[in-house]
Short mmCIF file of C-alpha atoms in Angstrom, two decimals:
data_model
loop_
_atom_site.label_atom_id
_atom_site.label_comp_id
_atom_site.label_asym_id
_atom_site.label_seq_id
_atom_site.Cartn_x
_atom_site.Cartn_y
_atom_site.Cartn_z
CA MET A 188 0.44 -0.32 0.15
CA LYS A 189 0.95 3.29 -0.42
CA ARG A 190 1.89 5.30 2.21
CA LYS A 191 3.78 8.92 2.91
CA GLN A 192 1.24 11.30 2.07
CA SER A 193 1.23 14.61 4.40
CA GLY A 194 -1.87 15.26 6.37
CA LEU A 195 -3.47 17.75 4.39
CA ARG A 196 -3.48 15.22 1.15
CA ILE A 197 -4.90 13.17 3.52
CA MET A 198 -7.80 15.38 4.97
CA SER A 199 -8.43 16.53 1.26
CA ARG A 200 -8.95 12.93 -0.44
CA LEU A 201 -11.20 12.82 2.89
CA ILE A 202 -13.10 15.45 2.01
CA VAL A 203 -14.19 14.69 -1.12
CA LEU A 204 -16.70 11.75 0.21
CA VAL A 205 -18.42 14.21 2.69
CA LYS A 206 -19.56 15.35 -0.95
CA PRO A 207 -23.04 13.34 -1.23
CA LEU A 208 -23.69 14.75 2.21
CA SER A 209 -22.28 18.31 1.52
CA GLY A 210 -25.55 19.81 2.52
CA PHE A 211 -26.12 18.41 5.90
CA MET A 212 -22.31 19.61 6.23
CA CYS A 213 -23.12 22.69 5.62
CA LEU A 214 -26.24 22.87 8.64
CA ALA A 215 -23.35 21.16 10.86
CA VAL A 216 -21.27 24.61 10.48
CA LEU A 217 -24.09 26.90 10.81
CA LEU A 218 -25.71 25.55 14.03
CA GLY A 219 -22.57 25.11 15.17
CA VAL A 220 -20.97 29.22 14.34
CA LEU A 221 -24.31 29.94 15.88
CA GLY A 222 -24.67 27.96 18.95
CA PHE A 223 -20.52 29.62 19.70
CA LEU A 224 -21.83 32.77 18.84
CA CYS A 225 -25.05 32.19 21.35
CA ALA A 226 -22.82 30.74 24.44
CA ILE A 227 -20.21 34.46 23.57
CA GLN A 228 -22.98 36.62 23.83
CA ILE A 229 -24.11 35.15 27.18
CA THR A 230 -21.09 36.21 28.79
CA VAL A 231 -20.72 38.89 26.75
CA ALA A 232 -24.67 39.85 27.86
CA GLY A 233 -24.04 38.83 31.41
CA SER A 234 -20.78 41.64 31.35
CA LEU A 235 -22.77 44.42 30.09
CA THR A 236 -25.46 43.55 33.23
CA LEU A 237 -22.89 43.81 35.30
CA LEU A 238 -21.90 47.58 34.77
CA THR A 239 -25.63 48.12 35.01
CA ALA A 240 -25.79 47.35 38.67
CA ALA A 241 -22.48 48.64 39.25
CA LYS A 242 -23.71 51.73 37.59
CA ILE A 243 -21.16 52.01 34.90
CA SER A 244 -22.25 53.84 32.01
CA GLY A 245 -22.55 51.09 28.84
CA GLY A 246 -24.52 48.26 30.51
CA THR A 247 -27.44 46.82 29.50
CA ALA A 248 -30.61 47.24 31.45
CA ILE A 249 -30.92 44.26 34.29
CA LYS A 250 -34.31 43.09 33.32
CA THR A 251 -33.17 42.53 29.36
CA GLY A 252 -29.82 41.44 29.94
CA CYS A 253 -31.28 38.82 32.22
CA VAL A 254 -33.38 37.65 29.88
CA CYS A 255 -30.96 37.47 26.87
CA ILE A 256 -28.86 35.25 29.03
CA ILE A 257 -31.66 32.70 29.30
CA ILE A 258 -32.51 32.77 25.49
CA PHE A 259 -29.43 32.42 24.23
CA ALA A 260 -28.75 29.14 26.67
CA VAL A 261 -31.84 27.80 25.55
CA LEU A 262 -30.46 29.13 21.56
CA ARG A 263 -27.01 27.36 22.93
CA GLY A 264 -28.48 23.85 23.72
CA PHE A 265 -30.39 23.38 20.81
CA LEU A 266 -27.95 24.24 17.87
CA HIS A 267 -25.55 22.50 19.98
CA TYR A 268 -27.87 19.55 19.26
CA GLY A 269 -28.97 20.11 15.51
CA GLU A 270 -24.72 20.83 14.84
CA GLN A 271 -23.29 16.78 16.88
CA ALA A 272 -26.92 15.06 15.06
CA CYS A 273 -26.22 16.66 11.98
CA ASN A 274 -21.86 15.72 13.04
CA HIS A 275 -22.65 11.95 13.60
CA TYR A 276 -25.91 11.76 10.74
CA ILE A 277 -22.95 11.98 8.38
CA ALA A 278 -20.01 10.52 9.85
CA PHE A 279 -22.13 7.33 10.23
CA LYS A 280 -23.41 7.19 6.66
CA LEU A 281 -20.00 7.90 5.60
CA LEU A 282 -18.60 5.48 7.07
CA ALA A 283 -20.61 2.79 6.00
CA LEU A 284 -19.57 4.10 2.18
CA ILE A 285 -16.47 3.96 2.26
CA ARG A 286 -16.93 0.17 4.24
CA ASP A 287 -18.48 -0.54 0.72
CA LYS A 288 -15.54 1.29 -0.99
CA VAL A 289 -13.37 -0.74 0.84
CA PHE A 290 -15.06 -4.46 0.88
CA LYS A 291 -15.25 -3.62 -2.97
CA ALA A 292 -11.94 -2.63 -3.38
CA MET A 293 -10.75 -5.80 -1.81
CA ARG A 294 -12.78 -8.18 -4.55
CA ARG A 295 -10.92 -6.23 -7.10
CA LEU A 296 -7.38 -6.80 -5.09
CA SER A 297 -8.58 -10.68 -4.54
CA PRO A 298 -7.13 -13.22 -5.03
CA ALA A 299 -4.01 -11.91 -5.89
CA LYS A 300 -3.19 -8.99 -4.66
CA LEU A 301 -4.79 -10.01 -1.22
CA GLU A 302 -2.47 -13.53 -1.46
CA GLY A 303 0.33 -13.66 1.71
CA LYS A 304 -1.08 -10.15 2.65
CA ASP A 305 -1.58 -9.94 6.78
CA LYS A 306 -5.31 -10.41 7.54
CA GLY A 307 -5.68 -9.77 10.96
CA ASN A 308 -3.79 -6.37 9.76
CA LEU A 309 -6.61 -6.24 6.89
CA VAL A 310 -9.03 -6.91 9.53
CA SER A 311 -7.77 -4.31 11.53
CA VAL A 312 -8.41 -1.75 8.83
CA ILE A 313 -11.61 -2.39 8.26
CA THR A 314 -12.89 -2.40 11.83
CA SER A 315 -11.32 0.26 14.01
CA ASP A 316 -8.90 2.33 11.72
CA ILE A 317 -12.53 2.92 9.47
CA GLU A 318 -14.55 2.95 13.37
CA LEU A 319 -11.56 5.73 13.82
CA LEU A 320 -12.85 8.45 11.09
CA GLU A 321 -15.57 8.85 12.72
CA VAL A 322 -13.85 11.55 14.37
CA PHE A 323 -12.46 13.16 11.61
CA TYR A 324 -16.13 12.89 9.86
CA ALA A 325 -18.00 14.07 13.29
CA HIS A 326 -15.47 16.06 15.30
CA THR A 327 -12.77 17.42 13.01
CA ILE A 328 -13.98 18.53 9.98
CA SER A 329 -17.01 20.79 10.56
CA PRO A 330 -15.45 22.02 13.70
CA ILE A 331 -12.51 23.64 12.14
CA CYS A 332 -14.88 25.19 9.47
CA ILE A 333 -16.96 27.02 13.11
CA ALA A 334 -13.85 28.02 14.14
CA ILE A 335 -12.83 29.75 11.21
CA LEU A 336 -16.35 31.36 10.38
CA THR A 337 -16.45 32.35 14.81
CA CYS A 338 -13.00 33.81 14.47
CA LEU A 339 -14.04 36.04 12.33
CA ILE A 340 -17.37 37.29 13.61
CA MET A 341 -15.43 38.00 16.26
CA LEU A 342 -12.51 39.35 14.93
CA ILE A 343 -15.19 42.00 12.69
CA PHE A 344 -16.88 42.34 16.94
CA ILE A 345 -13.87 43.45 18.83
CA GLY A 346 -12.50 45.49 15.70
CA ARG A 347 -16.08 47.70 16.30
CA TYR A 348 -13.91 49.15 19.50
CA SER A 349 -10.00 49.07 18.20
CA ILE A 350 -7.92 48.30 15.68
CA TRP A 351 -5.44 46.74 18.16
CA LEU A 352 -7.94 44.64 19.95
CA SER A 353 -8.87 42.90 17.09
CA LEU A 354 -5.47 42.34 16.09
CA VAL A 355 -5.07 40.92 20.03
CA ALA A 356 -7.36 38.62 19.07
CA LEU A 357 -6.50 37.71 15.39
CA ALA A 358 -3.25 36.86 17.04
CA ALA A 359 -4.18 34.70 19.77
CA TYR A 360 -7.11 32.63 17.71
CA ILE A 361 -3.94 31.62 15.28
CA THR A 362 -0.78 30.65 17.91
CA VAL A 363 -3.46 28.93 20.20
CA GLY A 364 -6.18 27.52 16.30
CA ALA A 365 -2.99 26.85 14.19
CA VAL A 366 0.24 27.32 15.52
CA ILE A 367 0.34 24.83 18.95
CA PRO A 368 -1.65 22.05 16.31
CA LEU A 369 0.59 22.34 13.74
CA VAL A 370 3.62 21.75 16.03
CA SER A 371 1.48 19.47 17.78
CA SER A 372 1.43 17.81 14.31
CA ARG A 373 4.85 17.86 13.61
CA VAL A 374 6.26 16.01 16.87
CA ASN A 375 3.91 13.19 16.69
CA LYS A 376 4.83 13.02 12.60
CA ASN A 377 5.33 9.52 12.23
CA ALA A 378 4.23 8.63 15.35
CA GLY A 379 1.02 7.57 14.83
CA MET A 380 1.53 5.67 11.59
CA THR A 381 3.85 3.16 13.46
CA TYR A 382 1.41 3.23 16.22
CA ARG A 383 -2.04 1.84 13.51
CA ASP A 384 0.88 -0.35 11.85
CA GLY A 385 1.33 -1.62 15.46
CA SER A 386 -1.79 -2.36 16.45
CA GLY A 387 -2.28 -4.32 13.17
CA ALA A 388 0.09 -6.47 13.62
CA LEU A 389 -1.12 -7.51 17.43
CA SER A 390 -4.34 -7.67 15.44
CA GLY A 391 -2.34 -10.47 12.82
CA PHE A 392 -0.78 -11.93 16.02
CA VAL A 393 -3.82 -12.43 18.54
CA LEU A 394 -5.81 -14.46 14.58
CA ASP A 395 -2.38 -16.71 14.32
CA SER A 396 -2.24 -16.97 18.35
CA MET A 397 -6.73 -18.09 18.15
CA ARG A 398 -6.33 -20.68 14.73
CA GLY A 399 -3.56 -22.33 15.76
CA LEU A 400 -4.51 -22.16 19.97
CA LEU A 401 -4.23 -26.43 19.46
CA GLU A 402 -0.97 -26.68 17.38
CA SER A 403 0.53 -24.25 20.76
CA ILE A 404 -0.72 -27.36 23.40
CA ARG A 405 0.63 -29.96 21.04
CA TYR A 406 4.00 -28.31 21.21
CA ASN A 407 3.56 -25.87 25.09
CA SER A 408 4.45 -23.31 23.14
CA THR A 409 1.76 -21.20 24.84
CA ASP A 410 3.81 -18.83 27.19
CA LYS A 411 5.91 -18.19 24.92
CA ARG A 412 3.20 -17.21 22.30
CA LEU A 413 1.72 -15.55 25.49
CA GLU A 414 5.41 -14.07 25.85
CA GLU A 415 5.39 -12.34 22.38
CA MET A 416 2.15 -10.79 22.90
CA ASP A 417 2.62 -9.39 26.01
CA LYS A 418 5.81 -7.76 24.12
CA LYS A 419 3.85 -6.44 20.97
CA THR A 420 1.46 -5.20 23.61
CA ASP A 421 4.08 -3.34 26.10
CA GLU A 422 5.52 -1.69 22.96
CA LEU A 423 2.43 -0.17 21.67
CA ASN A 424 1.20 1.18 25.09
CA SER A 425 4.51 2.79 25.08
CA LEU A 426 3.79 4.44 22.35
CA GLN A 427 1.04 5.78 23.70
CA ASP A 428 1.83 6.80 26.14
CA ARG A 429 4.31 8.54 24.73
CA LEU A 430 1.21 10.19 22.70
CA LYS A 431 -1.05 11.13 25.60
CA ARG A 432 2.20 12.76 27.58
CA ILE A 433 2.39 15.01 23.99
CA GLU A 434 -1.09 15.56 24.00
CA GLY A 435 -1.58 16.72 27.16
CA HIS A 436 1.39 18.90 27.32
CA THR A 437 0.04 20.22 24.24
CA GLY A 438 -3.73 20.93 26.58
CA ALA A 439 -0.91 22.52 28.84
CA VAL A 440 0.54 25.23 27.03
CA THR A 441 -2.62 25.72 25.33
CA ASP A 442 -4.03 26.89 28.03
CA ILE A 443 -1.37 28.57 29.07
CA THR A 444 -1.49 30.61 25.74
CA ILE A 445 -5.05 30.94 26.35
CA ILE A 446 -4.41 32.90 29.97
CA PHE A 447 -1.54 34.69 28.33
CA PHE A 448 -3.25 36.11 25.33
CA SER A 449 -6.28 36.95 27.85
CA ALA A 450 -4.01 39.60 30.63
CA ALA A 451 -2.87 40.66 26.71
CA MET A 452 -6.19 41.45 25.91
CA LEU A 453 -6.42 42.94 28.90
CA LEU A 454 -3.97 44.93 29.57
CA THR A 455 -4.02 46.85 25.75
CA GLY A 456 -7.76 47.63 26.72
CA ILE A 457 -6.96 48.84 30.06
CA ALA A 458 -4.53 50.88 27.96
CA LEU A 459 -6.58 52.36 25.13
CA CYS A 460 -9.24 52.90 27.74
CA GLN A 461 -6.54 55.18 29.72
CA LYS A 462 -6.02 57.20 26.32
CA GLY A 463 -9.41 57.68 26.20
CA ILE A 464 -9.45 55.72 23.02
CA ILE A 465 -12.34 52.76 24.17
CA GLY A 466 -14.41 53.99 27.44
CA PHE A 467 -14.90 50.77 30.02
CA ASP A 468 -17.57 49.38 28.63
CA GLY A 469 -15.85 48.46 25.75
CA MET A 470 -12.59 47.20 27.44
CA ILE A 471 -14.79 44.44 29.41
CA VAL A 472 -17.17 43.94 26.33
CA ALA A 473 -13.36 43.34 24.10
CA THR A 474 -11.53 41.55 26.60
CA VAL A 475 -15.00 38.98 27.44
CA SER A 476 -15.63 38.21 24.33
CA MET A 477 -12.22 37.05 23.16
CA MET A 478 -11.60 34.93 26.46
CA SER A 479 -14.70 33.28 25.72
CA SER A 480 -14.49 32.36 22.38
CA PHE A 481 -11.16 31.03 22.42
CA GLY A 482 -14.07 27.68 22.76
CA PRO A 483 -13.64 26.62 19.15
CA VAL A 484 -10.29 27.40 18.47
CA ALA A 485 -9.36 25.20 21.92
CA ALA A 486 -10.98 22.33 19.87
CA LEU A 487 -8.86 22.53 17.49
CA SER A 488 -6.06 22.51 19.54
CA GLY A 489 -7.27 19.42 21.03
CA LEU A 490 -7.41 17.97 17.58
CA ALA A 491 -4.09 17.76 16.88
CA GLY A 492 -4.20 14.45 19.32
CA ASN A 493 -6.75 12.96 17.53
CA LEU A 494 -5.46 13.47 13.98
CA THR A 495 -2.06 11.89 14.66
CA HIS A 496 -4.21 7.91 15.29
CA THR A 497 -7.26 9.80 12.50
CA LEU A 498 -4.63 10.71 9.44
CA ALA A 499 -3.12 7.39 10.27
CA ALA A 500 -6.42 5.26 9.99
CA GLY A 501 -7.24 7.29 7.20
CA GLU A 502 -4.03 6.43 5.10
CA ARG A 503 -4.16 3.12 5.83
CA VAL A 504 -7.85 2.88 4.03
CA LEU A 505 -6.74 4.74 1.16
CA GLY A 506 -3.83 2.86 0.96
CA ILE A 507 -6.60 -0.37 0.01
CA LEU A 508 -8.90 2.62 -1.76
CA ASP A 509 -5.34 3.53 -3.96
CA GLU A 510 -4.33 -0.35 -4.56
CA THR A 511 -4.40 -1.48 -8.08
CA PRO A 512 -5.42 -4.94 -9.12
CA VAL A 513 -2.87 -7.83 -10.58
CA VAL A 514 -5.99 -8.36 -12.69
CA GLU A 515 -8.44 -5.10 -13.44
CA GLU A 516 -11.81 -6.90 -14.02
CA ASN A 517 -13.43 -6.65 -17.73
CA ARG A 518 -16.45 -4.79 -17.15
CA ASP A 519 -17.34 -4.29 -20.64
CA GLY A 520 -15.79 -7.65 -22.78
CA LYS A 521 -17.65 -10.24 -25.03
CA THR A 522 -20.05 -12.47 -23.31
CA VAL A 523 -20.20 -16.15 -25.11
CA ALA A 524 -21.66 -19.59 -23.98
CA PHE A 525 -19.04 -22.42 -23.08
CA ASP A 526 -17.92 -24.67 -25.78
CA GLY A 527 -14.40 -25.53 -24.28
CA MET A 528 -11.27 -24.27 -23.37
CA GLU A 529 -7.84 -24.03 -24.75
CA ASN A 530 -3.97 -23.40 -23.23
CA GLU A 531 -1.85 -21.94 -26.11
CA ASP A 532 1.50 -22.04 -24.77
CA VAL A 533 1.03 -20.55 -21.18
CA GLY A 534 3.77 -19.02 -19.43
CA PHE A 535 3.57 -17.62 -15.83
CA SER A 536 6.45 -17.02 -13.48
CA TYR A 537 6.47 -15.93 -9.55
CA GLY A 538 8.43 -13.22 -9.86
CA ASP A 539 11.65 -15.38 -10.58
CA GLU A 540 10.31 -18.60 -10.29
CA LYS A 541 9.20 -19.98 -13.80
CA ILE A 542 5.85 -22.41 -12.91
CA LEU A 543 4.77 -23.19 -16.11
CA ASP A 544 6.15 -23.19 -20.07
CA GLY A 545 5.21 -24.17 -22.65
CA PHE A 546 1.92 -25.01 -20.89
CA ASN A 547 -0.47 -27.19 -23.73
CA MET A 548 -4.20 -28.08 -22.97
CA THR A 549 -7.77 -28.32 -24.58
CA VAL A 550 -10.76 -28.65 -22.24
CA GLU A 551 -13.09 -30.65 -24.12
CA PRO A 552 -17.11 -29.94 -23.56
CA ASP A 553 -18.29 -33.56 -21.43
CA LYS A 554 -15.05 -34.30 -21.07
CA ILE A 555 -13.06 -35.35 -18.26
CA ILE A 556 -9.38 -34.00 -17.89
CA SER A 557 -7.39 -34.92 -15.06
CA ILE A 558 -3.54 -33.34 -14.69
CA THR A 559 -1.45 -35.35 -12.17
CA GLY A 560 2.05 -34.16 -11.36
CA PRO A 561 4.44 -33.46 -8.44
CA SER A 562 3.74 -30.34 -5.60
CA GLY A 563 4.91 -27.25 -7.42
CA SER A 564 4.84 -28.65 -10.43
CA GLY A 565 2.05 -25.81 -11.57
CA LYS A 566 -1.10 -28.30 -11.30
CA SER A 567 -3.42 -25.07 -9.00
CA THR A 568 -1.80 -22.42 -11.11
CA ALA A 569 -3.13 -23.41 -14.18
CA LEU A 570 -6.46 -23.51 -13.19
CA LYS A 571 -6.25 -20.20 -11.18
CA LEU A 572 -5.62 -18.88 -15.03
CA MET A 573 -7.91 -19.97 -16.79
CA MET A 574 -10.39 -18.71 -13.61
CA ARG A 575 -7.91 -15.41 -14.84
CA PHE A 576 -7.02 -14.80 -11.05
CA TRP A 577 -4.49 -14.07 -12.61
CA ASP A 578 -3.17 -13.08 -16.08
CA VAL A 579 -0.68 -15.49 -18.32
CA GLN A 580 2.56 -13.69 -19.51
CA ARG A 581 2.99 -15.69 -22.30
CA GLY A 582 0.95 -16.85 -24.78
CA SER A 583 -3.55 -17.33 -24.49
CA ILE A 584 -6.03 -18.63 -22.57
CA LYS A 585 -9.01 -18.92 -24.75
CA MET A 586 -12.82 -19.42 -24.03
CA SER A 587 -15.18 -20.51 -27.45
CA GLY A 588 -12.42 -19.03 -28.96
CA GLU A 589 -12.36 -15.84 -27.46
CA ASP A 590 -8.56 -15.17 -25.65
CA ILE A 591 -10.44 -14.74 -21.55
CA ARG A 592 -8.82 -11.27 -21.53
CA ASP A 593 -11.72 -9.95 -24.55
CA ILE A 594 -14.84 -11.38 -22.40
CA LYS A 595 -17.08 -10.01 -19.69
CA THR A 596 -15.14 -11.50 -16.39
CA SER A 597 -18.73 -11.79 -15.25
CA CYS A 598 -19.34 -14.24 -17.92
CA LEU A 599 -16.25 -16.01 -18.01
CA ARG A 600 -16.98 -16.63 -13.65
CA SER A 601 -20.61 -17.84 -14.73
CA ASN A 602 -18.96 -21.03 -16.18
CA GLN A 603 -16.74 -22.05 -14.21
CA SER A 604 -17.09 -23.22 -11.22
CA LEU A 605 -13.42 -23.61 -8.60
CA VAL A 606 -13.21 -26.07 -5.39
CA SER A 607 -9.66 -25.19 -4.40
CA GLN A 608 -7.61 -27.43 -1.44
CA GLU A 609 -8.99 -25.85 1.06
CA THR A 610 -12.55 -25.20 0.88
CA GLN A 611 -13.13 -21.98 2.73
CA LEU A 612 -16.65 -22.26 4.74
CA PHE A 613 -18.51 -19.74 6.65
CA ASN A 614 -20.20 -18.69 10.60
CA ASP A 615 -23.18 -20.54 8.87
CA SER A 616 -25.49 -23.26 8.67
CA ILE A 617 -24.51 -26.43 6.33
CA GLU A 618 -27.06 -25.36 3.58
CA ALA A 619 -26.55 -22.16 4.21
CA ASN A 620 -22.46 -22.91 3.10
CA ILE A 621 -23.79 -24.95 0.16
CA ARG A 622 -25.77 -22.78 -1.04
CA ILE A 623 -23.06 -19.73 -1.48
CA ALA A 624 -23.04 -21.78 -5.38
CA ASP A 625 -26.39 -20.83 -6.06
CA TYR A 626 -28.17 -18.74 -3.85
CA GLY A 627 -31.71 -19.26 -5.06
CA ALA A 628 -31.80 -23.35 -5.34
CA THR A 629 -33.83 -25.14 -3.36
CA HIS A 630 -33.44 -26.99 -0.68
CA GLU A 631 -34.27 -30.55 -3.10
CA ARG A 632 -31.32 -29.25 -4.96
CA VAL A 633 -28.81 -28.36 -2.62
CA VAL A 634 -29.77 -32.36 -1.16
CA GLU A 635 -29.04 -33.42 -4.47
CA ALA A 636 -25.58 -31.85 -4.48
CA ALA A 637 -24.83 -33.35 -0.59
CA LYS A 638 -25.74 -36.65 -1.78
CA LYS A 639 -23.23 -36.37 -5.04
CA ALA A 640 -20.70 -35.46 -3.00
CA SER A 641 -21.58 -38.26 -0.08
CA ILE A 642 -21.73 -35.76 2.99
CA HIS A 643 -25.52 -36.64 2.70
CA ASP A 644 -26.00 -38.93 5.34
CA PHE A 645 -23.03 -37.24 7.86
CA ILE A 646 -25.51 -34.57 7.86
CA MET A 647 -28.30 -35.98 8.71
CA THR A 648 -26.87 -37.60 11.75
CA LEU A 649 -25.91 -34.13 13.35
CA PRO A 650 -29.03 -32.46 15.46
CA ASN A 651 -29.90 -29.50 12.99
CA GLY A 652 -29.54 -31.57 9.91
CA TYR A 653 -28.69 -29.01 7.19
CA ASP A 654 -28.99 -26.52 10.17
CA THR A 655 -26.65 -27.55 11.94
CA ASN A 656 -23.40 -24.12 12.44
CA VAL A 657 -19.76 -25.39 10.55
CA GLY A 658 -18.79 -22.83 13.16
CA GLU A 659 -16.15 -19.88 12.30
CA LEU A 660 -13.60 -21.66 9.14
CA GLY A 661 -15.42 -23.98 9.36
CA ASP A 662 -13.71 -25.26 12.86
CA LEU A 663 -16.90 -28.07 13.77
CA LEU A 664 -15.74 -29.79 10.33
CA SER A 665 -13.27 -32.03 9.65
CA ASP A 666 -11.14 -31.72 6.63
CA GLY A 667 -12.31 -34.45 5.16
CA GLU A 668 -16.59 -32.67 5.68
CA LYS A 669 -15.13 -29.42 4.59
CA GLN A 670 -13.70 -30.44 1.51
CA ARG A 671 -17.60 -32.68 0.54
CA ILE A 672 -19.14 -29.69 1.15
CA GLY A 673 -17.31 -27.78 -1.43
CA LEU A 674 -17.64 -30.35 -4.04
CA ALA A 675 -21.62 -30.08 -3.12
CA ARG A 676 -21.26 -26.47 -4.29
CA ALA A 677 -19.22 -27.47 -7.32
CA PHE A 678 -22.17 -30.14 -7.77
CA LEU A 679 -24.90 -27.88 -7.33
CA SER A 680 -23.58 -25.01 -9.73
CA ASP A 681 -25.21 -24.71 -12.84
CA ALA A 682 -21.98 -24.14 -13.73
CA PRO A 683 -21.09 -25.99 -17.71
CA MET A 684 -17.31 -25.76 -16.41
CA ILE A 685 -16.48 -27.59 -13.06
CA MET A 686 -12.68 -27.59 -12.06
CA LEU A 687 -11.14 -29.61 -8.91
CA ASP A 688 -7.72 -29.26 -7.00
CA GLU A 689 -6.96 -32.45 -5.52
CA PRO A 690 -10.72 -32.99 -4.86
CA THR A 691 -10.16 -36.37 -2.64
CA SER A 692 -6.75 -35.79 -1.06
CA ASN A 693 -8.88 -35.49 2.71
CA LEU A 694 -11.01 -38.55 1.88
CA ASP A 695 -11.06 -41.88 2.73
CA SER A 696 -10.50 -45.09 0.19
CA LEU A 697 -14.24 -45.59 -0.32
CA ASN A 698 -15.25 -41.73 -0.24
CA GLU A 699 -12.77 -41.31 -3.05
CA GLY A 700 -14.51 -43.91 -4.81
CA ASN A 701 -17.80 -42.32 -4.59
CA ILE A 702 -17.01 -39.21 -5.24
CA LEU A 703 -15.14 -40.05 -8.31
CA CYS A 704 -17.97 -41.67 -9.43
CA SER A 705 -20.55 -38.37 -8.69
CA ILE A 706 -17.61 -36.82 -10.75
CA ASN A 707 -17.92 -39.04 -14.03
CA GLU A 708 -22.11 -38.88 -13.18
CA ALA A 709 -21.70 -35.10 -13.52
CA LYS A 710 -19.64 -34.37 -17.00
CA LYS A 711 -23.22 -35.20 -18.95
CA GLY A 712 -23.26 -31.29 -20.30
CA ARG A 713 -20.28 -30.31 -18.02
CA SER A 714 -16.39 -29.85 -18.51
CA ILE A 715 -14.33 -31.42 -15.10
CA VAL A 716 -10.81 -30.46 -15.20
CA LEU A 717 -9.78 -32.82 -12.19
CA VAL A 718 -6.33 -31.79 -10.72
CA SER A 719 -4.50 -34.49 -8.05
CA HIS A 720 -1.58 -36.07 -7.05
CA ARG A 721 -3.42 -39.65 -6.45
CA LYS A 722 -2.79 -41.48 -9.79
CA SER A 723 -5.74 -43.33 -9.18
CA THR A 724 -8.27 -40.43 -9.69
CA SER A 725 -6.69 -40.47 -13.60
CA ARG A 726 -8.95 -43.66 -13.85
CA ILE A 727 -12.56 -41.85 -15.13
CA ALA A 728 -11.13 -39.36 -16.96
CA ASP A 729 -11.16 -39.04 -21.35
CA ARG A 730 -7.95 -37.66 -21.02
CA ALA A 731 -5.36 -37.04 -18.98
CA TYR A 732 -1.92 -35.37 -18.29
CA THR A 733 0.89 -35.17 -16.34
CA VAL A 734 3.08 -31.74 -15.17
CA TYR A 735 6.34 -31.25 -14.56
CA ARG A 736 8.32 -28.69 -14.29
CA GLY A 737 4.67 -26.37 -16.03
CA ARG A 738 5.05 -28.64 -18.74
CA LEU A 739 2.12 -30.87 -20.01
CA SER A 740 3.15 -34.98 -21.57
#
C-alpha cells in the first residue's frame, strides 16, 4: 500500500467523500457557528448587565440582560444538539460508504494482491481504522470550519472597539488554533502510523494465535506465544503513553497561551481606555468576548492528538482504495457461451520462479480432463489462470475461441466453478454454505448436491441436520467434511465447467470412490478438470495429462 502522503493530502481526499452529504455539513457548520455565538453572547450580556448593576455607563438593563442570557442559553443547547446530530449522521453514513468502497476494492484485489497479506492487519483496517474516521467526520471537519467563521465574526465584533484589540485577538486565534496544532502534529509526525501499523500487526498475531491454539498446546509453546503477545502489547502501550504525554503537553501549552493572550487583551484594553480611545465598557466587552470565544479554536488545538491516529488510519484505508489489482476486471467485454477452453503455449512465473512454460491443454465439452504431477509443478496455478485470477505472461487462454482477457469477467466466472484445496466455509449453517454456489437453489437441490458429494448421510446424523452451524472457518467440521461441502457447491453450480483441485485429498478410499463416481456422472453437459497428485483419480478421465516442471505430457 502507498504511504507517506501528507496530512493535508489525506484530509483533502477524505473531505471529497463528504460531497454527497455537503448539505448536512453546511447545516452542521451553520448551527455550530450560531451555537458558539450564543455561548459568547451569554458572557457578553452578563458583563453588560453587571456594568449596569455597578452603575457604570454603557451597560444593559438588568431585566433585559437576564432575559437575553436565558434566551441565548436555551438556543445554545438546541443549536449544539442540532450540530452534533448532523455531524454524527454524516459520520455514520460515510463510514458505511467507506466500508462498501473498501470491500469492493478488496474484491478487485482478490485473490492475487491479497494472497500473503496479513489478514489480521486487514481486519484492523476494515474495523478499527475505518471506525477512527468517525472522529474526522464528526469532530474535525465542521469544528475547523466553525472555528474559522466564528473567529472572523469575533474579529469584526472586537474590531468595532479598536483595531489593536482585533489584532491581539487575531494573534491569539492563530497561535491557539493553528500554530500549536501544527507543532504538535509535527512532533507526532510518524508516531500515528507506527501505532496503527503496530496495532494491525498485533491483531494479526492474536488472530494467528487463536487459530493455532491447538498446535501451540500440542507443542507446549503457549507461554512463548503469550510472551510475544505481551511484548507487542507493551510496545504499543509505550507508544500510546508517548502520544498521551504529547497530547497532555499540548493541552497545557494551549491553556497557558489562552491565559497569556487574555491578559494581553486586558492590558491592551486598559491602555486604550486610559488614552480615551475606548470606554470602560468597550474594554470589558472586548476582553470578555475574546476570553469566551476560545472554545472553537481550543477545540482545534485538542484535535492534534486525535488527528495523529485519524490521519494514520485514513492513510491505511486510502492505501487499500489506491491499490491497483493485478488483474483488472473486464466489465465491457464479450459475452460467450461455453464451448471448451484452450491453453496455448502458456507461460507464467511468480517473480523469478518459473511455474508454467509452454503449457498446452484443451478442455473439451462433456469430457473429464485429469492433471497429475508432484507438488509445486503448476497444477493449481493452471486452474487459477483459466479463471483469470492472474493473467498469463506468455501465450493465451481461450474460451469458446475468445481470449479470456477479452471476455466479460462476470461471464467468464459464471461459466466456471472451482473447488480449491482449502474449502473456505462461513460461520453459518451447512445448507447456507452449500447454497453459496446458487443462492436461489431449493432445499431439494441442495440435498441432491450433498448426496453426490457423499456428505448427506453425515449431515443427517447431526441434531440440526442442514441447519447445523459449521463454526468459524468451519472449525466444527473435519477437513474431509469441509472438502465434501466444497464438492457439494460444485455439484450445485450450473457452471458448464468444473475445476477440482485435489478433490479427494482428505477422503478415505470409500468416499473417494463415491466422489469419483459422482464426478463421472456429472460430466454430462459439463467439462471437468480434475487436478490431483494421485494417479488413482485419473482412471475416470477421458484424457489424462502429467505436468512436470510446468510442461504437460
